[in-house]
PDB file of C-alpha atoms and ligand atoms in Angstrom:
ATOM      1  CA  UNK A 698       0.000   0.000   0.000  1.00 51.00           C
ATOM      2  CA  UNK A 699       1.615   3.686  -1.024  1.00 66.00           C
ATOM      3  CA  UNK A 700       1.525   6.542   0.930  1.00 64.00           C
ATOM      4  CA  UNK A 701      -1.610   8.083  -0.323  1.00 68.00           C
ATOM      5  CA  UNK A 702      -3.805   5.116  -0.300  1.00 67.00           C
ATOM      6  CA  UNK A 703      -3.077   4.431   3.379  1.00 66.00           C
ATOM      7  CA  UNK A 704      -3.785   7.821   4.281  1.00 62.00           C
ATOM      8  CA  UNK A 705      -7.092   7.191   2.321  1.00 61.00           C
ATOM      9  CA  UNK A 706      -7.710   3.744   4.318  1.00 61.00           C
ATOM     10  CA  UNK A 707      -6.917   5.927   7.647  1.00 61.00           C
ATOM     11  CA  UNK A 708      -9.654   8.586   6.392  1.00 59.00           C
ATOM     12  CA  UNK A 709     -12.100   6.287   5.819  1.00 55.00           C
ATOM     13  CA  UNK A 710     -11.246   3.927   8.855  1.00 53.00           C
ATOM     14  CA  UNK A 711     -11.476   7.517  11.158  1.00 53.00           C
ATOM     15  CA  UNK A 712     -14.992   7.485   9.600  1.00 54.00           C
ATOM     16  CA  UNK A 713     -15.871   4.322  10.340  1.00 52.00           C
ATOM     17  CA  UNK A 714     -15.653   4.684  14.079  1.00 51.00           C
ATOM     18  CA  UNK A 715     -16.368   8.337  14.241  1.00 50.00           C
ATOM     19  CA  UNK A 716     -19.417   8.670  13.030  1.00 48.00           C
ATOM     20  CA  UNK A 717     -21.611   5.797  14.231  1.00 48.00           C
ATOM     21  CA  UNK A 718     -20.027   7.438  17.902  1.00 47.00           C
ATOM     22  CA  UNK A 719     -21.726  11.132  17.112  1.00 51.00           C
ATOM     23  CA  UNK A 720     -25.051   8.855  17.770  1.00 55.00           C
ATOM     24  CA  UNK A 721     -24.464   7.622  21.253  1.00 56.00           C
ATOM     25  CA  UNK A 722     -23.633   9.476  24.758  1.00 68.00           C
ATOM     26  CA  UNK A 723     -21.098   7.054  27.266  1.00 77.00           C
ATOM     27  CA  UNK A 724     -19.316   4.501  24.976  1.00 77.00           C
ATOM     28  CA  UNK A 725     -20.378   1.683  24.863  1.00 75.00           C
ATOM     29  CA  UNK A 726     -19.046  -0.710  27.222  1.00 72.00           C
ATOM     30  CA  UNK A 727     -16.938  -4.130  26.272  1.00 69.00           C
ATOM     31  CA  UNK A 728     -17.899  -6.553  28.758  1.00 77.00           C
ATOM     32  CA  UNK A 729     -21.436  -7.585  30.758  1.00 75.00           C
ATOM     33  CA  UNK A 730     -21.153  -5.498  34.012  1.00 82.00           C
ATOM     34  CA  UNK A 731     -18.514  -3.061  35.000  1.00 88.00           C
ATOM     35  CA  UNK A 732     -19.934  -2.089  38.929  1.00 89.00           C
ATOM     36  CA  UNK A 733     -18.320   1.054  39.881  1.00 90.00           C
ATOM     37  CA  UNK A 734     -15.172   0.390  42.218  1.00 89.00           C
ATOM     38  CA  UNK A 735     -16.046   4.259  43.876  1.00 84.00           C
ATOM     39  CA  UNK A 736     -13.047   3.918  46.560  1.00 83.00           C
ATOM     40  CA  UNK A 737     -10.422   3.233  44.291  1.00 74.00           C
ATOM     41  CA  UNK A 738      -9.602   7.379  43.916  1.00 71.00           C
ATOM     42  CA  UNK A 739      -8.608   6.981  39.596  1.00 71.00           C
ATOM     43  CA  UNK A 740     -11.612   7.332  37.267  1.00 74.00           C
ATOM     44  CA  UNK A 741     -10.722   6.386  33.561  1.00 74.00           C
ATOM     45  CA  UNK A 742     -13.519   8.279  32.251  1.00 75.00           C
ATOM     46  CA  UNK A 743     -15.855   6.692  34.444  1.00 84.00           C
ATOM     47  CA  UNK A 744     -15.214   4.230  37.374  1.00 90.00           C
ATOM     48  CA  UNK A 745     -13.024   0.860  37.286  1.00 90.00           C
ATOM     49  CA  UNK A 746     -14.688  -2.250  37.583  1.00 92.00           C
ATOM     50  CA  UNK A 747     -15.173  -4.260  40.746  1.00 94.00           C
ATOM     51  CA  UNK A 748     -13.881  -7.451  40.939  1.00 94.00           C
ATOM     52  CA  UNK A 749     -16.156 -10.189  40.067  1.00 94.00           C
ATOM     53  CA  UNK A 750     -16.806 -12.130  43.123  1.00 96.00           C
ATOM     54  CA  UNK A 751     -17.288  -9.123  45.221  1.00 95.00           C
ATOM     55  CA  UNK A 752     -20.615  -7.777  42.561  1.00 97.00           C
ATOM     56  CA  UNK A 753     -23.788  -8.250  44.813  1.00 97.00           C
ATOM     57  CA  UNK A 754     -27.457  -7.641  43.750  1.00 98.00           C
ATOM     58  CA  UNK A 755     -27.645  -4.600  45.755  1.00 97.00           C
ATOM     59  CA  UNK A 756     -24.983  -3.045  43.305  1.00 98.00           C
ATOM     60  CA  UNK A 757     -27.860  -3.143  40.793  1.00 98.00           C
ATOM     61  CA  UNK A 758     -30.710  -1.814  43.417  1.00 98.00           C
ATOM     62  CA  UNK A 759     -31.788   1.590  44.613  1.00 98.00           C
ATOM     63  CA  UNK A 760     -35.152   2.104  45.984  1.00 98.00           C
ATOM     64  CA  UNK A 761     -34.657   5.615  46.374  1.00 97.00           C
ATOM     65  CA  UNK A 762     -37.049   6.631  43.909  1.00 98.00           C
ATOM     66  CA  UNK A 763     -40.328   5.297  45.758  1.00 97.00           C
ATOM     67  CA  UNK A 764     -41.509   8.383  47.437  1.00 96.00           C
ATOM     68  CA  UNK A 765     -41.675  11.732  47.510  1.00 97.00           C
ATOM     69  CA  UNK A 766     -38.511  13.913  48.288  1.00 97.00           C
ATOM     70  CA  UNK A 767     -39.020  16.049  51.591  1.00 96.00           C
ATOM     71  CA  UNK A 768     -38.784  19.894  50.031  1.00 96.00           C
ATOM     72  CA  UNK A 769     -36.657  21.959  51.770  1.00 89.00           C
ATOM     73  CA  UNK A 770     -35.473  24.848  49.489  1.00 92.00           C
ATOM     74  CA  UNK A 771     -36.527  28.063  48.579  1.00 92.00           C
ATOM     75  CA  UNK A 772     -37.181  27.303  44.803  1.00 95.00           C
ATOM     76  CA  UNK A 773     -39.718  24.394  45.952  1.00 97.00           C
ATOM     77  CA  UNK A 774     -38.605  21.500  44.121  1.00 98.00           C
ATOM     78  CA  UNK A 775     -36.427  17.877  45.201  1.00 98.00           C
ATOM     79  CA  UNK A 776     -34.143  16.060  42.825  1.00 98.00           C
ATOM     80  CA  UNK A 777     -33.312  12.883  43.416  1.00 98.00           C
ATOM     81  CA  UNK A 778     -30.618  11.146  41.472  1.00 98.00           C
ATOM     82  CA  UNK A 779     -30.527   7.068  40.744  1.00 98.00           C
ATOM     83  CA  UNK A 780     -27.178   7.795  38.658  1.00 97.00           C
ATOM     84  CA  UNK A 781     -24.196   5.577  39.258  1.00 96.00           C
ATOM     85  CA  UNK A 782     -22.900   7.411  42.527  1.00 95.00           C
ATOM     86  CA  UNK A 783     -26.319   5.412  43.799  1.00 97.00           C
ATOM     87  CA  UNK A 784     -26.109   2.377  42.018  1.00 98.00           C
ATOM     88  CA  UNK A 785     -22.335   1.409  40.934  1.00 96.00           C
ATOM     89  CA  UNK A 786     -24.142  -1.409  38.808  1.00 96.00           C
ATOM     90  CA  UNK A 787     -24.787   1.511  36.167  1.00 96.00           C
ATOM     91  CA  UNK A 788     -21.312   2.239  35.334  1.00 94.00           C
ATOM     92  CA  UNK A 789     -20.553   1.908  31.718  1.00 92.00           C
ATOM     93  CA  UNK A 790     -24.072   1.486  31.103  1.00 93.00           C
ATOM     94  CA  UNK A 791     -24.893   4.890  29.823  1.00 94.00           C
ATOM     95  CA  UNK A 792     -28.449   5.623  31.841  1.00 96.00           C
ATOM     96  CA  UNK A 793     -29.749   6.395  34.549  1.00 98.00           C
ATOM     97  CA  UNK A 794     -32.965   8.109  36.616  1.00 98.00           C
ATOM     98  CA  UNK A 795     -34.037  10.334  38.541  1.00 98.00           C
ATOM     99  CA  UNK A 796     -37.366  11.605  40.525  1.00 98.00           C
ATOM    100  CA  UNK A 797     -38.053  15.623  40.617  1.00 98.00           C
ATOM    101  CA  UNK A 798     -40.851  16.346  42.900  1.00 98.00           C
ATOM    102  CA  UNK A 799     -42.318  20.083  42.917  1.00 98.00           C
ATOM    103  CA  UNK A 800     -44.323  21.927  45.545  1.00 98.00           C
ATOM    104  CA  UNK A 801     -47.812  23.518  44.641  1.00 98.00           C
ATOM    105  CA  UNK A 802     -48.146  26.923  43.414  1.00 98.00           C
ATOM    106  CA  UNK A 803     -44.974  27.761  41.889  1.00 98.00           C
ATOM    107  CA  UNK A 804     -42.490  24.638  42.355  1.00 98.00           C
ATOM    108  CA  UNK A 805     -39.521  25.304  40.369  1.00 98.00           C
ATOM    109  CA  UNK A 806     -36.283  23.278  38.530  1.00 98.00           C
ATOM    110  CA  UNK A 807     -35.178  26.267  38.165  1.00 97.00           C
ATOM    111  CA  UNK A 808     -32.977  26.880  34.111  1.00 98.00           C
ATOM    112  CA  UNK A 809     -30.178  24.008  34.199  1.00 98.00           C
ATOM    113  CA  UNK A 810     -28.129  22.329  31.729  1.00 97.00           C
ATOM    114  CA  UNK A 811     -26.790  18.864  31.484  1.00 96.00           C
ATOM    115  CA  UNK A 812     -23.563  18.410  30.187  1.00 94.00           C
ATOM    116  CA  UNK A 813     -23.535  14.746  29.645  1.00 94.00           C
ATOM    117  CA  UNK A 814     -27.428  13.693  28.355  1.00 96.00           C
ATOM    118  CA  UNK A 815     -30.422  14.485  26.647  1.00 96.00           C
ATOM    119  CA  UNK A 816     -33.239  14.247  29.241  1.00 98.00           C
ATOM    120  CA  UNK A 817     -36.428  12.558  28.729  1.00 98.00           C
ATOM    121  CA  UNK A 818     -39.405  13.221  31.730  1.00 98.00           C
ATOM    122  CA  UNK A 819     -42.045  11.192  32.175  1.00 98.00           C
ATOM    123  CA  UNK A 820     -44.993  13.040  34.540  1.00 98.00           C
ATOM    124  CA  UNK A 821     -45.808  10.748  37.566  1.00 98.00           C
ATOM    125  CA  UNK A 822     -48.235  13.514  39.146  1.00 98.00           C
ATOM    126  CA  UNK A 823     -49.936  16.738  38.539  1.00 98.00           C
ATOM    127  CA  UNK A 824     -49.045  19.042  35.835  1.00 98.00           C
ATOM    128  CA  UNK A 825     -46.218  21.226  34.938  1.00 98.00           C
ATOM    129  CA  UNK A 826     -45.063  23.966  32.329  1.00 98.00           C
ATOM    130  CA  UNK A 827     -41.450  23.214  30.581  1.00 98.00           C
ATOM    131  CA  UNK A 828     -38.888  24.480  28.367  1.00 98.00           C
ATOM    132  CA  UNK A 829     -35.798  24.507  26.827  1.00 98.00           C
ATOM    133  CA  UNK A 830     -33.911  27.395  25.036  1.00 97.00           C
ATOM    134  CA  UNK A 831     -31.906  26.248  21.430  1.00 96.00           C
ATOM    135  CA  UNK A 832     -28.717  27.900  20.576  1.00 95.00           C
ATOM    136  CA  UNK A 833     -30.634  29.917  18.191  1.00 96.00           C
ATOM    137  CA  UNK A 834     -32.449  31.672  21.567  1.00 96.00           C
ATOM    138  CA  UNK A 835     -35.564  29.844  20.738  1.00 97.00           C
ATOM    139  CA  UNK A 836     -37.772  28.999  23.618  1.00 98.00           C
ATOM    140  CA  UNK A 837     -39.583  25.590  23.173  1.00 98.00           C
ATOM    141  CA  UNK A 838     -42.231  24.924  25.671  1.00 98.00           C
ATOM    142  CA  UNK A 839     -45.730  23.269  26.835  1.00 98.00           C
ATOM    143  CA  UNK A 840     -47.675  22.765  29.394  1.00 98.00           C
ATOM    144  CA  UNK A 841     -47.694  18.787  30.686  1.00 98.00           C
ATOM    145  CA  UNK A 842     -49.962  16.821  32.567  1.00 98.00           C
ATOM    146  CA  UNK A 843     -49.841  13.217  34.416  1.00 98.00           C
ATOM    147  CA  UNK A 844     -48.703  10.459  31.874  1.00 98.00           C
ATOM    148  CA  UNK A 845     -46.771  12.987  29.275  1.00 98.00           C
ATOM    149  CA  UNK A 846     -43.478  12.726  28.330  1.00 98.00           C
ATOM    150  CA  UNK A 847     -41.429  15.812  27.516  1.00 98.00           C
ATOM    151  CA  UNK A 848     -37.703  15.884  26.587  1.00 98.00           C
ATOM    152  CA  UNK A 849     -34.834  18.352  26.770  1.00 98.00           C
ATOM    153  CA  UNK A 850     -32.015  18.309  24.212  1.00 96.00           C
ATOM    154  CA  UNK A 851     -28.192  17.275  25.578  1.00 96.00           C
ATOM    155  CA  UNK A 852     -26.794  20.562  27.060  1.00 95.00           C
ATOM    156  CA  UNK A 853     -29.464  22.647  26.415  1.00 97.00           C
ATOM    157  CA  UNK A 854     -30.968  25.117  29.327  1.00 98.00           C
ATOM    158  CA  UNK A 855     -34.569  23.899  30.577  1.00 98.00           C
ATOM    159  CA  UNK A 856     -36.576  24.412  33.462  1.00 98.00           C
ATOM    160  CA  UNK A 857     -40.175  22.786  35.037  1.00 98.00           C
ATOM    161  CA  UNK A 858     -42.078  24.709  37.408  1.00 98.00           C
ATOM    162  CA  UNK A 859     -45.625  23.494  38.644  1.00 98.00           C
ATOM    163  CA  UNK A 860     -47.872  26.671  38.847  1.00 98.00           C
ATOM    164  CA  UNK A 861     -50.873  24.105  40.127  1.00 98.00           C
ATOM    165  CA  UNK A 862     -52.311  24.200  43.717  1.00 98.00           C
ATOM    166  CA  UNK A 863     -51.448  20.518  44.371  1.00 98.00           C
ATOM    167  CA  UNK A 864     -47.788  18.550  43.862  1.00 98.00           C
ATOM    168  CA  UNK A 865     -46.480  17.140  40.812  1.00 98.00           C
ATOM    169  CA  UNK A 866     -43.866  14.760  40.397  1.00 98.00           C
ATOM    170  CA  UNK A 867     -41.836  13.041  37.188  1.00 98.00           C
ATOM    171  CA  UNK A 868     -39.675  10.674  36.660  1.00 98.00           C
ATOM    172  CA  UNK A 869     -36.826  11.683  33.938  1.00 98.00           C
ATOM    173  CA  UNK A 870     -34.440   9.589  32.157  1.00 98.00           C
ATOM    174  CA  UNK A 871     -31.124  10.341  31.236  1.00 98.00           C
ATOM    175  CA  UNK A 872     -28.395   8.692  28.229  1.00 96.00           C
ATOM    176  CA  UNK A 873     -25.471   8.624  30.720  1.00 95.00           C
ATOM    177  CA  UNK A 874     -24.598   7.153  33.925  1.00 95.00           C
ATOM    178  CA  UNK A 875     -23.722  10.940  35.327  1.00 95.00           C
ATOM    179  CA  UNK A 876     -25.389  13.489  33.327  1.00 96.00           C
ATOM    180  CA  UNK A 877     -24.362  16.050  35.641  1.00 95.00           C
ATOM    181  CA  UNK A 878     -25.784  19.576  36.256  1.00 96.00           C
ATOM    182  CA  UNK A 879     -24.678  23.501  35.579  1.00 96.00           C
ATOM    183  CA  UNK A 880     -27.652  25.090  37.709  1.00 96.00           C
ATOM    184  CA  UNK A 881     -27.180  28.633  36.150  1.00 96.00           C
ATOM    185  CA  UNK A 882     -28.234  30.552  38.816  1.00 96.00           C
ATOM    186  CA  UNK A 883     -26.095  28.627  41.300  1.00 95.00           C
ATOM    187  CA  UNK A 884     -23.159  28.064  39.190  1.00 96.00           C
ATOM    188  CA  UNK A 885     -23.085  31.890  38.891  1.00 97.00           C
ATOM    189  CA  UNK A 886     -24.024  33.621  42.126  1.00 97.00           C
ATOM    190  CA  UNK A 887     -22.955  30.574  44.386  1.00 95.00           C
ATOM    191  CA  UNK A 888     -19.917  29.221  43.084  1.00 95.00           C
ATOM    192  CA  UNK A 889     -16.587  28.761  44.841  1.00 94.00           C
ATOM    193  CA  UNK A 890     -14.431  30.913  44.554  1.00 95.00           C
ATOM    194  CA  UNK A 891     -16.820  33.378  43.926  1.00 95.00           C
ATOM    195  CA  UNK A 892     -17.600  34.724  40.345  1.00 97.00           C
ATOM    196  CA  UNK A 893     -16.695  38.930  40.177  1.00 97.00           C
ATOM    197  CA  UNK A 894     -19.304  40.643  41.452  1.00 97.00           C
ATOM    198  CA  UNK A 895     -18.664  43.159  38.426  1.00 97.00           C
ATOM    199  CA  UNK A 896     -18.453  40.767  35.523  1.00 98.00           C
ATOM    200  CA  UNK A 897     -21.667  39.533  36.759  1.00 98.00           C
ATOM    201  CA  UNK A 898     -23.120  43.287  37.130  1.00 98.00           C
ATOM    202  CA  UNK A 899     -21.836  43.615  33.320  1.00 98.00           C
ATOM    203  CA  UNK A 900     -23.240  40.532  32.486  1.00 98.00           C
ATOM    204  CA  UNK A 901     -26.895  41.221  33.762  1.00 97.00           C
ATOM    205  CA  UNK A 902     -26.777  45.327  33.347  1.00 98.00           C
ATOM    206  CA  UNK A 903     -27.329  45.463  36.954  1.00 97.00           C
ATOM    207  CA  UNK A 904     -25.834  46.945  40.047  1.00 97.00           C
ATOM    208  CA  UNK A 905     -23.264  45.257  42.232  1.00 96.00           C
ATOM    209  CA  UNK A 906     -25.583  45.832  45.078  1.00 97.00           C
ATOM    210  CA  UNK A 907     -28.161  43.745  43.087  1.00 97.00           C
ATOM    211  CA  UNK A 908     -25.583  41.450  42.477  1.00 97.00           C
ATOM    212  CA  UNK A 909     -24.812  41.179  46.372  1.00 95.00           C
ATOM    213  CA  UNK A 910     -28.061  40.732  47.392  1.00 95.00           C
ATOM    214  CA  UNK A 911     -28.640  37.770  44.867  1.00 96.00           C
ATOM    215  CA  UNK A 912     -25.470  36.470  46.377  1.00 95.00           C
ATOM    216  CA  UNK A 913     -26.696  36.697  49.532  1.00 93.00           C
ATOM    217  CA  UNK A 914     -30.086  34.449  48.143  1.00 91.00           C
ATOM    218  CA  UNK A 915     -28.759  31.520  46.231  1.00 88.00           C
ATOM    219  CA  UNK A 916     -27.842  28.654  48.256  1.00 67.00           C
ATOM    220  CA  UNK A 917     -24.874  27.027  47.236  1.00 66.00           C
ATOM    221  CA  UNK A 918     -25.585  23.581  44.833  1.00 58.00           C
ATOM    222  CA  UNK A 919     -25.885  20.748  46.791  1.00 54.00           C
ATOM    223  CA  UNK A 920     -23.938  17.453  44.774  1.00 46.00           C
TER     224      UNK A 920
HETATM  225  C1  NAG B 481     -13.488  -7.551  47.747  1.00 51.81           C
HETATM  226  O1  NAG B 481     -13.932  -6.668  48.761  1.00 51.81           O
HETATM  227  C2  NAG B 481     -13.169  -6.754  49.958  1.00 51.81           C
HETATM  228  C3  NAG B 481     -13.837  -5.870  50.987  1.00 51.81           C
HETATM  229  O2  NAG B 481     -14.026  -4.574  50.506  1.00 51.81           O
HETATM  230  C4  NAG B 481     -11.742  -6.365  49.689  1.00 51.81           C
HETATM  231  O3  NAG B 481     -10.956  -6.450  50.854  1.00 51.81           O
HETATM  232  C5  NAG B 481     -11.164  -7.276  48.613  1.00 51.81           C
HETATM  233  O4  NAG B 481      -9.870  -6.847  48.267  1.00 51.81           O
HETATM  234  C6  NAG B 481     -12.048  -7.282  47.388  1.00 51.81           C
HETATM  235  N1  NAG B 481     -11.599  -8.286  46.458  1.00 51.81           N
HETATM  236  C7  NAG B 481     -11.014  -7.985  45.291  1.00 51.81           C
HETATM  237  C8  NAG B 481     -10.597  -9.148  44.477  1.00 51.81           C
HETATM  238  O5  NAG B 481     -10.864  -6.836  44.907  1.00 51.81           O
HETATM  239  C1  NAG B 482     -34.783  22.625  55.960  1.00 51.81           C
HETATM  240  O1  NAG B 482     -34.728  21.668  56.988  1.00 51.81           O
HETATM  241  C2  NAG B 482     -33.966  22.062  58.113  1.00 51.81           C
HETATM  242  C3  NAG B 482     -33.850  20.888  59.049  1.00 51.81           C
HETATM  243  O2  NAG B 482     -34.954  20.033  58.969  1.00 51.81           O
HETATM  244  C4  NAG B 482     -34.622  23.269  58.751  1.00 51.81           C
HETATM  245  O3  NAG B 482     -33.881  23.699  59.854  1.00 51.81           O
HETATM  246  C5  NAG B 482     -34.699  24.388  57.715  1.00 51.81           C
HETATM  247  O4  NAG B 482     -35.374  25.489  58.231  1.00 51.81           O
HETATM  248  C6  NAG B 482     -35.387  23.927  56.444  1.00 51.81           C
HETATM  249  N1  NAG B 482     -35.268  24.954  55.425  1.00 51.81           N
HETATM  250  C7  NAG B 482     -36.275  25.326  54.625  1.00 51.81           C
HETATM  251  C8  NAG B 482     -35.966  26.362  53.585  1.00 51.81           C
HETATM  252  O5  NAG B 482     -37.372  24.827  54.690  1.00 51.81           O
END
């Protein structure tokens, strides 16, 4: 093979593997189970794998998920994850879960990316308006009721807020075993170190009094 027809052959080979990739989220994974080892402190992109003989059922379990979350924030709504920091069993397995539930009258997710998946939500209970924002500054958004499914494009900004008098709940579904979260309001008022109050005062054409006194509002994001 000359020179140019291997660097063809590479091409198309870089192709090959590339493109079918674009499709997924987490890569795929090249054996049956790979249950997060979380104390070993290295992460390969992801967690190494537990030895066999010490996998158990419960690595696969998490009952989590059954009830409502107690609400105890000022925005009025409870995440909780079923990701792979609660079930090692999902490591490598690209998915996982979680359960939002929102107070009545106002009950907010408040705007949110995730980095890592699209998000697909499911409504368990009541009814709730939802959005996401394209890159193009387009706002696409409904109201949902009990038994919908909604879903918010990977890395795109979206919210849920119940405006009804009684709770609502969903389950959502996530393409990775961590999607993670950038909360925008808390990644920008609440972050550690701190973000300048004056780039932030530029940033929203307010004053840095304002910006104090959001500061001074924004809990910090809990993990
Ligand atoms: C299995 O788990 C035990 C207890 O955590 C640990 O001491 C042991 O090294 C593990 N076995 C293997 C093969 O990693
Ligand atoms: C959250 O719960 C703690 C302890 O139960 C309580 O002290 C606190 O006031 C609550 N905060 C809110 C915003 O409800």
């Amino acid at each position: 093979m000359d020179a140019s027809k291997a660097l063809v052959f590479l091409a198309l080979f870089i192709a090959a593997t590339t493109i079918p990739r674009s499709c997924a989220s987490d890569p795929d994974l090249l054996q049956d189970l790979c249950v997060a080892e979380t104390s070993k402190g290295t992460k390969v992109n992801g967690f190494p794998c537990k030895a066999a003989t010490n996998v158990t059922t419960s690595d696969f379990f998490f009952a989590g998920l059954a009830n409502p979350a107690a609400i105890n924030n000022s925005v009025g709504s409870a995440v909780t994850p079923a990701n792979v920091d609660k079930i090692p069993g999902l490591n490598t397995l690209g998915v996982s879960l979680a359960r939002i539930d929102y107070s009545p009258n106002g009950g907010l997710n408040p705007p949110h990316i995730h980095p890592r998946a699209t998000e697909i939500v499911f409504i368990l209970d009541g009814e709730l308006d939802v959005g996401f924002i394209t890159t193009a500054n387009k706002l696409i958004s409904k109201t949902i009721k009990k038994g919908e499914v909604f879903v918010f494009p990977k890395g795109l900004l979206h919210f849920q807020q119940n405006k009804k008098d009684k709770p609502a709940s969903v389950l959502s579904a996530f393409n990775s075993q961590l999607p993670g979260t950038v909360s925008v309001a808390a990644a920008l008022f609440s972050s550690s170190p701190a973000v300048d109050d004056g780039l932030l005062a530029k940033t929203f054409q307010i004053g840095t009094d304002e910006v104090g006194e959001i500061k001074s509002k924004i809990a910090p994001k809990k993990k």
